[in-house]
Amino acid sequence: MQVVVSSRHMDVSPAMKTHAEQKALKLLKYFDRIQEIEVIFDHTKDLMMVEMIVNAEQKKEFIVHHTDPDAYACVDGCVDRLERQLSDHKKKLRNRKHPEGGASIRHIEQR
């Protein structure tokens, strides 16, 4: 898996880059089919905005934005939202194999 950190209108400090990479790597715990995570820092007059784009297998993309005066809080907010999205997506994939409302084995044997 690859983590790409970039910025618009600012320079990213090495500490911020390391923090973003470490948080992004923790997302593998929630969904192991991630191929790339792109972290984009954007600085406006008073606020920081962080955008995280997660590319998973089968061209599935998860995009999250978070705005806060603190860049570290932005990264944490994005990771929290991505954890939720990735775990929900994983549950959806897992439940797809077991359709609801199927006939039980007893009903099939009685026919």
Short mmCIF file of C-alpha atoms in Angstrom, two decimals, residues 2-104:
data_model
loop_
_atom_site.label_atom_id
_atom_site.label_comp_id
_atom_site.label_asym_id
_atom_site.label_seq_id
_atom_site.Cartn_x
_atom_site.Cartn_y
_atom_site.Cartn_z
CA GLN A 2 1.19 3.48 -0.84
CA VAL A 3 0.57 6.69 1.13
CA VAL A 4 0.97 9.94 -0.83
CA VAL A 5 1.08 13.22 1.10
CA SER A 6 0.74 16.48 -0.82
CA SER A 7 -0.32 20.06 -0.16
CA ARG A 8 -1.89 23.12 -1.72
CA HIS A 9 -0.87 26.67 -0.74
CA MET A 10 1.55 25.51 1.97
CA ASP A 11 4.49 23.28 2.82
CA VAL A 12 3.92 20.17 4.90
CA SER A 13 6.30 19.75 7.84
CA PRO A 14 7.99 16.37 8.29
CA ALA A 15 6.14 15.86 11.59
CA MET A 16 2.77 16.47 9.92
CA LYS A 17 3.68 14.12 7.08
CA THR A 18 4.73 11.39 9.52
CA HIS A 19 1.54 11.82 11.54
CA ALA A 20 -0.62 11.54 8.41
CA GLU A 21 1.25 8.46 7.18
CA GLN A 22 0.99 6.69 10.55
CA LYS A 23 -2.74 7.40 10.83
CA ALA A 24 -3.33 6.33 7.23
CA LEU A 25 -1.56 3.01 7.76
CA LYS A 26 -3.92 2.22 10.65
CA LEU A 27 -6.80 2.11 8.15
CA LEU A 28 -5.56 -1.30 6.96
CA LYS A 29 -6.99 -2.70 10.18
CA TYR A 30 -10.50 -1.85 8.95
CA PHE A 31 -10.18 -2.85 5.29
CA ASP A 32 -7.20 -4.79 3.97
CA ARG A 33 -7.80 -4.25 0.24
CA ILE A 34 -6.58 -0.65 0.20
CA GLN A 35 -4.17 0.09 -2.62
CA GLU A 36 -3.40 3.78 -2.12
CA ILE A 37 -4.18 6.59 0.31
CA GLU A 38 -3.72 10.18 -0.77
CA VAL A 39 -3.61 12.89 1.90
CA ILE A 40 -3.96 16.49 0.69
CA PHE A 41 -3.38 19.43 3.04
CA ASP A 42 -4.91 22.78 2.06
CA HIS A 43 -4.41 26.02 3.96
CA THR A 44 -6.85 28.92 3.78
CA LYS A 45 -6.70 32.17 5.70
CA ASP A 46 -7.67 30.80 9.13
CA LEU A 47 -8.40 27.12 8.60
CA MET A 48 -6.73 23.93 7.50
CA MET A 49 -8.55 21.47 5.31
CA VAL A 50 -7.42 17.89 4.90
CA GLU A 51 -8.78 15.65 2.17
CA MET A 52 -8.11 11.93 2.21
CA ILE A 53 -8.77 9.75 -0.83
CA VAL A 54 -8.61 5.99 -0.36
CA ASN A 55 -8.39 3.81 -3.45
CA ALA A 56 -9.38 0.20 -2.85
CA GLU A 57 -9.64 -2.85 -5.08
CA GLN A 58 -12.21 -2.90 -7.86
CA LYS A 59 -11.87 0.88 -8.31
CA LYS A 60 -13.76 1.72 -5.12
CA GLU A 61 -12.94 5.22 -3.85
CA PHE A 62 -13.59 6.73 -0.44
CA ILE A 63 -13.23 10.52 -0.18
CA VAL A 64 -13.34 12.46 3.10
CA HIS A 65 -12.80 16.15 3.97
CA HIS A 66 -12.30 17.75 7.37
CA THR A 67 -11.78 21.42 8.26
CA ASP A 68 -10.28 22.67 11.52
CA PRO A 69 -7.74 25.28 12.65
CA ASP A 70 -5.38 22.45 13.68
CA ALA A 71 -3.92 20.21 10.95
CA TYR A 72 -3.49 17.25 13.29
CA ALA A 73 -7.17 17.44 14.28
CA CYS A 74 -8.08 17.48 10.58
CA VAL A 75 -6.12 14.28 9.96
CA ASP A 76 -7.69 12.62 13.00
CA GLY A 77 -11.19 13.67 11.88
CA CYS A 78 -10.63 12.28 8.40
CA VAL A 79 -9.31 9.00 9.76
CA ASP A 80 -12.31 8.65 12.09
CA ARG A 81 -14.73 9.07 9.20
CA LEU A 82 -12.75 6.71 6.98
CA GLU A 83 -12.70 4.05 9.70
CA ARG A 84 -16.49 4.14 9.74
CA GLN A 85 -16.84 4.07 5.95
CA LEU A 86 -14.34 1.25 5.50
CA SER A 87 -15.81 -0.94 8.23
CA ASP A 88 -19.33 -0.40 6.82
CA HIS A 89 -18.09 -1.31 3.35
CA LYS A 90 -16.40 -4.43 4.68
CA LYS A 91 -19.63 -5.49 6.44
CA LYS A 92 -21.55 -4.94 3.23
CA LEU A 93 -19.13 -7.15 1.30
CA ARG A 94 -19.24 -9.83 3.97
CA ASN A 95 -23.06 -9.90 4.10
CA ARG A 96 -23.39 -10.08 0.32
CA LYS A 97 -22.41 -13.74 0.38
CA HIS A 98 -25.28 -14.69 2.68
CA PRO A 99 -28.61 -13.54 1.22
CA GLU A 100 -31.45 -12.99 3.64
CA GLY A 101 -34.76 -14.81 3.42
CA GLY A 102 -33.45 -18.06 2.02
CA ALA A 103 -35.25 -21.33 2.71
CA SER A 104 -33.99 -23.35 5.63
#
